[in-house]
Every structure is written in structure tokens, then in C-alpha cells.
mmCIF file of C-alpha atoms in Angstrom:
data_model
loop_
_atom_site.group_PDB
_atom_site.id
_atom_site.type_symbol
_atom_site.label_atom_id
_atom_site.label_comp_id
_atom_site.label_asym_id
_atom_site.label_seq_id
_atom_site.Cartn_x
_atom_site.Cartn_y
_atom_site.Cartn_z
ATOM 1 C CA UNK A 1 0.000 0.000 0.000
ATOM 2 C CA UNK A 2 1.320 3.452 -0.895
ATOM 3 C CA UNK A 3 2.066 5.783 2.019
ATOM 4 C CA UNK A 4 -0.676 8.320 1.299
ATOM 5 C CA UNK A 5 -3.178 5.513 0.763
ATOM 6 C CA UNK A 6 -2.391 4.261 4.275
ATOM 7 C CA UNK A 7 -2.707 7.779 5.711
ATOM 8 C CA UNK A 8 -6.060 8.341 4.040
ATOM 9 C CA UNK A 9 -7.443 4.896 4.903
ATOM 10 C CA UNK A 10 -6.376 4.916 8.554
ATOM 11 C CA UNK A 11 -9.413 5.179 10.816
ATOM 12 C CA UNK A 12 -10.117 4.294 14.426
ATOM 13 C CA UNK A 13 -12.023 1.023 14.628
ATOM 14 C CA UNK A 14 -14.266 0.059 17.522
ATOM 15 C CA UNK A 15 -15.725 -3.150 16.090
ATOM 16 C CA UNK A 16 -13.581 -6.044 14.899
ATOM 17 C CA UNK A 17 -14.302 -9.198 12.940
ATOM 18 C CA UNK A 18 -13.814 -12.509 14.730
ATOM 19 C CA UNK A 19 -10.858 -13.286 12.511
ATOM 20 C CA UNK A 20 -7.419 -14.395 13.613
ATOM 21 C CA UNK A 21 -4.389 -12.233 12.888
ATOM 22 C CA UNK A 22 -1.026 -13.764 12.028
ATOM 23 C CA UNK A 23 1.348 -12.739 14.822
ATOM 24 C CA UNK A 24 4.104 -12.223 12.242
ATOM 25 C CA UNK A 25 2.047 -9.247 11.037
ATOM 26 C CA UNK A 26 1.984 -7.858 14.580
ATOM 27 C CA UNK A 27 5.768 -8.173 14.814
ATOM 28 C CA UNK A 28 6.166 -6.449 11.440
ATOM 29 C CA UNK A 29 3.931 -3.600 12.648
ATOM 30 C CA UNK A 30 5.937 -3.231 15.868
ATOM 31 C CA UNK A 31 9.143 -3.153 13.839
ATOM 32 C CA UNK A 32 7.649 -0.196 11.978
ATOM 33 C CA UNK A 33 6.956 1.402 15.359
ATOM 34 C CA UNK A 34 10.623 1.023 16.232
ATOM 35 C CA UNK A 35 11.559 3.082 13.162
ATOM 36 C CA UNK A 36 10.106 6.212 14.778
ATOM 37 C CA UNK A 37 12.442 9.038 15.841
ATOM 38 C CA UNK A 38 13.628 8.847 19.431
ATOM 39 C CA UNK A 39 14.802 11.703 21.597
ATOM 40 C CA UNK A 40 17.514 9.723 23.446
ATOM 41 C CA UNK A 41 18.618 7.509 20.507
ATOM 42 C CA UNK A 42 18.172 4.412 22.671
ATOM 43 C CA UNK A 43 14.750 3.294 21.387
ATOM 44 C CA UNK A 44 14.141 1.766 24.790
ATOM 45 C CA UNK A 45 10.434 1.255 24.166
ATOM 46 C CA UNK A 46 8.759 -1.967 25.261
ATOM 47 C CA UNK A 47 5.498 -3.631 24.219
ATOM 48 C CA UNK A 48 3.094 -5.779 26.215
ATOM 49 C CA UNK A 49 0.829 -7.969 24.068
ATOM 50 C CA UNK A 50 -2.522 -9.234 25.338
ATOM 51 C CA UNK A 51 -4.303 -11.965 23.403
ATOM 52 C CA UNK A 52 -6.553 -14.088 25.614
ATOM 53 C CA UNK A 53 -9.940 -12.972 26.936
ATOM 54 C CA UNK A 54 -8.677 -13.570 30.453
ATOM 55 C CA UNK A 55 -5.695 -11.266 29.982
ATOM 56 C CA UNK A 56 -7.851 -8.487 28.549
ATOM 57 C CA UNK A 57 -10.611 -8.840 31.136
ATOM 58 C CA UNK A 58 -8.050 -8.619 33.926
ATOM 59 C CA UNK A 59 -6.201 -5.632 32.483
ATOM 60 C CA UNK A 60 -9.238 -3.568 31.457
ATOM 61 C CA UNK A 61 -11.598 -4.000 34.384
ATOM 62 C CA UNK A 62 -11.510 -0.241 34.981
ATOM 63 C CA UNK A 63 -12.320 0.551 31.344
ATOM 64 C CA UNK A 64 -15.273 -1.837 31.542
ATOM 65 C CA UNK A 65 -16.632 -0.106 34.638
ATOM 66 C CA UNK A 66 -16.452 3.292 32.882
ATOM 67 C CA UNK A 67 -18.112 1.992 29.712
ATOM 68 C CA UNK A 68 -20.872 0.219 31.652
ATOM 69 C CA UNK A 69 -21.779 3.403 33.539
ATOM 70 C CA UNK A 70 -22.025 5.575 30.434
ATOM 71 C CA UNK A 71 -25.558 6.213 29.161
ATOM 72 C CA UNK A 72 -25.149 7.136 25.508
ATOM 73 C CA UNK A 73 -28.817 7.985 24.973
ATOM 74 C CA UNK A 74 -28.901 10.451 27.862
ATOM 75 C CA UNK A 75 -25.620 12.028 26.776
ATOM 76 C CA UNK A 76 -26.620 12.457 23.141
ATOM 77 C CA UNK A 77 -30.090 13.751 23.955
ATOM 78 C CA UNK A 78 -29.373 16.087 26.885
ATOM 79 C CA UNK A 79 -30.617 19.673 26.424
ATOM 80 C CA UNK A 80 -27.913 21.904 24.972
ATOM 81 C CA UNK A 81 -27.962 25.656 24.197
ATOM 82 C CA UNK A 82 -26.370 24.811 20.839
ATOM 83 C CA UNK A 83 -26.513 22.088 18.223
ATOM 84 C CA UNK A 84 -24.648 18.959 19.225
ATOM 85 C CA UNK A 85 -21.142 18.900 17.771
ATOM 86 C CA UNK A 86 -19.526 16.173 15.686
ATOM 87 C CA UNK A 87 -17.069 15.620 18.534
ATOM 88 C CA UNK A 88 -19.898 15.076 21.013
ATOM 89 C CA UNK A 89 -21.625 12.651 18.650
ATOM 90 C CA UNK A 90 -18.396 10.680 18.364
ATOM 91 C CA UNK A 91 -17.935 10.704 22.145
ATOM 92 C CA UNK A 92 -21.449 9.382 22.650
ATOM 93 C CA UNK A 93 -20.803 6.611 20.140
ATOM 94 C CA UNK A 94 -17.319 5.693 21.351
ATOM 95 C CA UNK A 95 -17.666 5.701 25.140
ATOM 96 C CA UNK A 96 -19.848 2.563 25.442
ATOM 97 C CA UNK A 97 -17.284 0.696 23.311
ATOM 98 C CA UNK A 98 -14.191 1.591 25.332
ATOM 99 C CA UNK A 99 -13.977 -1.917 26.758
ATOM 100 C CA UNK A 100 -15.407 -4.038 23.950
ATOM 101 C CA UNK A 101 -13.106 -2.469 21.325
ATOM 102 C CA UNK A 102 -10.165 -3.874 23.304
ATOM 103 C CA UNK A 103 -11.726 -7.102 24.519
ATOM 104 C CA UNK A 104 -12.973 -8.095 21.040
ATOM 105 C CA UNK A 105 -9.742 -7.310 19.207
ATOM 106 C CA UNK A 106 -7.490 -10.304 18.401
ATOM 107 C CA UNK A 107 -4.524 -8.534 19.999
ATOM 108 C CA UNK A 108 -4.005 -5.573 22.292
ATOM 109 C CA UNK A 109 -0.692 -3.760 22.059
ATOM 110 C CA UNK A 110 0.415 -1.728 25.076
ATOM 111 C CA UNK A 111 3.463 0.403 24.222
ATOM 112 C CA UNK A 112 5.648 1.535 27.111
ATOM 113 C CA UNK A 113 8.059 4.465 27.258
ATOM 114 C CA UNK A 114 10.761 5.098 29.831
ATOM 115 C CA UNK A 115 9.696 7.921 32.132
ATOM 116 C CA UNK A 116 8.753 7.842 35.813
ATOM 117 C CA UNK A 117 6.447 10.845 35.475
ATOM 118 C CA UNK A 118 5.421 13.505 32.988
ATOM 119 C CA UNK A 119 7.061 16.862 33.506
ATOM 120 C CA UNK A 120 5.855 19.710 31.313
ATOM 121 C CA UNK A 121 7.884 22.459 32.956
ATOM 122 C CA UNK A 122 9.524 22.844 29.547
ATOM 123 C CA UNK A 123 8.263 21.421 26.267
ATOM 124 C CA UNK A 124 11.558 19.551 25.823
ATOM 125 C CA UNK A 125 10.905 17.608 29.030
ATOM 126 C CA UNK A 126 7.991 15.939 27.251
ATOM 127 C CA UNK A 127 10.346 14.401 24.691
ATOM 128 C CA UNK A 128 9.855 10.812 25.933
ATOM 129 C CA UNK A 129 6.070 11.269 25.672
ATOM 130 C CA UNK A 130 6.290 12.939 22.271
ATOM 131 C CA UNK A 131 8.453 10.246 20.717
ATOM 132 C CA UNK A 132 6.306 7.322 21.925
ATOM 133 C CA UNK A 133 3.447 8.930 20.013
ATOM 134 C CA UNK A 134 5.623 8.851 16.906
ATOM 135 C CA UNK A 135 5.927 5.102 17.568
ATOM 136 C CA UNK A 136 2.158 4.814 17.960
ATOM 137 C CA UNK A 137 1.456 6.653 14.699
ATOM 138 C CA UNK A 138 3.854 4.339 12.893
ATOM 139 C CA UNK A 139 1.938 1.390 14.367
ATOM 140 C CA UNK A 140 -1.381 2.808 13.153
ATOM 141 C CA UNK A 141 -0.100 3.381 9.618
ATOM 142 C CA UNK A 142 1.710 0.048 9.417
ATOM 143 C CA UNK A 143 -1.433 -1.757 10.586
ATOM 144 C CA UNK A 144 -3.411 -0.005 7.856
ATOM 145 C CA UNK A 145 -0.817 -0.982 5.266
ATOM 146 C CA UNK A 146 -1.210 -4.611 6.394
ATOM 147 C CA UNK A 147 -4.996 -4.473 5.949
ATOM 148 C CA UNK A 148 -5.634 -4.212 9.688
ATOM 149 C CA UNK A 149 -7.124 -1.485 11.850
ATOM 150 C CA UNK A 150 -6.683 -0.168 15.381
ATOM 151 C CA UNK A 151 -8.753 1.046 18.291
ATOM 152 C CA UNK A 152 -7.203 3.417 20.796
ATOM 153 C CA UNK A 153 -7.886 4.084 24.466
ATOM 154 C CA UNK A 154 -5.831 6.552 26.457
ATOM 155 C CA UNK A 155 -5.783 5.607 30.181
ATOM 156 C CA UNK A 156 -8.276 7.706 32.127
ATOM 157 C CA UNK A 157 -7.408 9.185 35.516
ATOM 158 C CA UNK A 158 -6.186 6.435 37.866
ATOM 159 C CA UNK A 159 -6.547 3.793 35.153
ATOM 160 C CA UNK A 160 -2.895 4.182 34.142
ATOM 161 C CA UNK A 161 -1.607 3.224 37.566
ATOM 162 C CA UNK A 162 -4.132 0.397 37.969
ATOM 163 C CA UNK A 163 -3.166 -1.283 34.699
ATOM 164 C CA UNK A 164 0.522 -0.612 35.270
ATOM 165 C CA UNK A 165 0.362 -2.410 38.612
ATOM 166 C CA UNK A 166 -1.699 -5.305 37.260
ATOM 167 C CA UNK A 167 0.715 -5.923 34.408
ATOM 168 C CA UNK A 168 3.785 -5.503 36.637
ATOM 169 C CA UNK A 169 5.225 -2.668 34.538
ATOM 170 C CA UNK A 170 8.514 -1.391 36.010
ATOM 171 C CA UNK A 171 8.331 1.909 37.893
ATOM 172 C CA UNK A 172 10.542 3.589 35.304
ATOM 173 C CA UNK A 173 8.007 3.079 32.481
ATOM 174 C CA UNK A 174 4.651 4.645 31.628
ATOM 175 C CA UNK A 175 1.688 3.595 29.447
ATOM 176 C CA UNK A 176 0.451 6.155 26.882
ATOM 177 C CA UNK A 177 -2.312 4.132 25.243
ATOM 178 C CA UNK A 178 -3.992 0.750 24.772
ATOM 179 C CA UNK A 179 -4.240 -0.321 21.112
ATOM 180 C CA UNK A 180 -6.679 -2.967 19.929
ATOM 181 C CA UNK A 181 -5.673 -4.393 16.566
ATOM 182 C CA UNK A 182 -7.432 -6.675 14.100
ATOM 183 C CA UNK A 183 -9.611 -6.761 11.003
ATOM 184 C CA UNK A 184 -12.195 -3.970 11.035
ATOM 185 C CA UNK A 185 -15.883 -4.804 10.818
ATOM 186 C CA UNK A 186 -16.816 -3.244 7.444
ATOM 187 C CA UNK A 187 -20.381 -2.740 8.691
ATOM 188 C CA UNK A 188 -19.400 -0.589 11.669
ATOM 189 C CA UNK A 189 -21.292 2.681 11.812
ATOM 190 C CA UNK A 190 -19.343 5.542 10.240
ATOM 191 C CA UNK A 191 -19.827 8.938 11.856
ATOM 192 C CA UNK A 192 -19.142 12.233 10.149
ATOM 193 C CA UNK A 193 -15.860 13.879 11.108
ATOM 194 C CA UNK A 194 -14.459 17.373 10.743
ATOM 195 C CA UNK A 195 -12.532 18.001 7.538
ATOM 196 C CA UNK A 196 -10.198 20.940 8.152
ATOM 197 C CA UNK A 197 -9.185 23.224 5.313
ATOM 198 C CA UNK A 198 -5.382 23.128 5.191
ATOM 199 C CA UNK A 199 -5.329 26.560 3.513
ATOM 200 C CA UNK A 200 -6.877 28.054 6.657
ATOM 201 C CA UNK A 201 -4.377 26.290 8.910
ATOM 202 C CA UNK A 202 -1.201 27.560 7.255
ATOM 203 C CA UNK A 203 0.401 30.803 8.523
ATOM 204 C CA UNK A 204 3.406 32.295 6.741
ATOM 205 C CA UNK A 205 5.962 34.152 8.841
ATOM 206 C CA UNK A 206 3.637 34.618 11.819
ATOM 207 C CA UNK A 207 0.090 33.966 12.978
ATOM 208 C CA UNK A 208 -2.103 36.597 11.328
#
């Protein structure tokens, strides 16, 4: 698949087919992740892979509790002083699937980056966090190129520490995201998304 085809076809998937994925494809995708730029030149990222239902149920108990509590109908139909936004529609659709989109995926990839805590005193101190997201984007695009798709859940509140403890992640590492990966359900509902105009986003010389 050509690069721009992969970029344009990459979407977040929240429903997967019950179809096995060759683990050699997962390794190939992670190798692409390792090609990302790294601030310390060590590429000391690690990856935890979850495959069995038991592993995923144990790791994502907190995500399940959040998804189970969310009432999509009430959220989408609450009185608002303005027309509901595309972002709010997507939130209402996605929140109830925050557990199932991981549980139902053939594999879950949990990338880890070396950092005991996030420190945003200076932008440069976020380098470890910034570069792991370069890894993650490579994973998304490589998965697309392999005919696969990804879901994405960023740990919410105390969820990071809960999952980190459950999976015995060393204290020196952090978890930026949980990635479900598999074959997308082609019949999944497609919601409208914003389509920015690049000509309105470009500023020459300074912001005008």
C-alpha cells in the first residue's frame, strides 16, 4: 500500500471481525513502530501484548466499569444551548465501546516508554512522551498498510496506575495508550468527522 493511501485509509475502529491475525504481522507492525524518531537515541520502548480474553478482562476491568456506567442515549439527547457537535456525537458513540473495542480485538498492544512521570515544565521535558506517540502513529499506519485497523484508548485518571500495577510494569516506564488491533468490521457505523481546510491552517511568517 502506498504511504498516502495508508494515511487516508487509517481510521479508528471500535468493532472487529472474529478473525485471527497472524502474529508475524503484529511483529512487522511493531518493527515499523521502532523506526520512529527517538529523543535519546536508545529506542528503549517496550510492548506488552494481550491476546486471551482472560488477559484483557483482567487488564481492562476499569475501562469496563467506565463503559458500563455511560448512558449514551442520555448524553446524546441532553438539552444543549447549541446544536450537538460532531465531537460530542463521536464521544457518545465511542464511550460505550471503550472496553469491547479492546476485549474483542485479536490482539491488544500496550506500548511503554521510559519515564517515571510527565514533567511539562519545559516542552523539551515531554520528549519521551512525544516520541512514543511517533511510535504509535507508525503502528497505526503500518497496521493499515497490512490491511488491519486499530482502536485506541488513552488511560483515564487512575486507570494508568491500575493497569501498570496489574501488568507488573517497572516503575521507570509509563503507558500512553492501549491499542486494539485486528480486522475492522466493514459494517461498523461511520460517523461524520471534521474536515479541516489546510489553507486556513497555514500561517506564513507569523500567525495573522
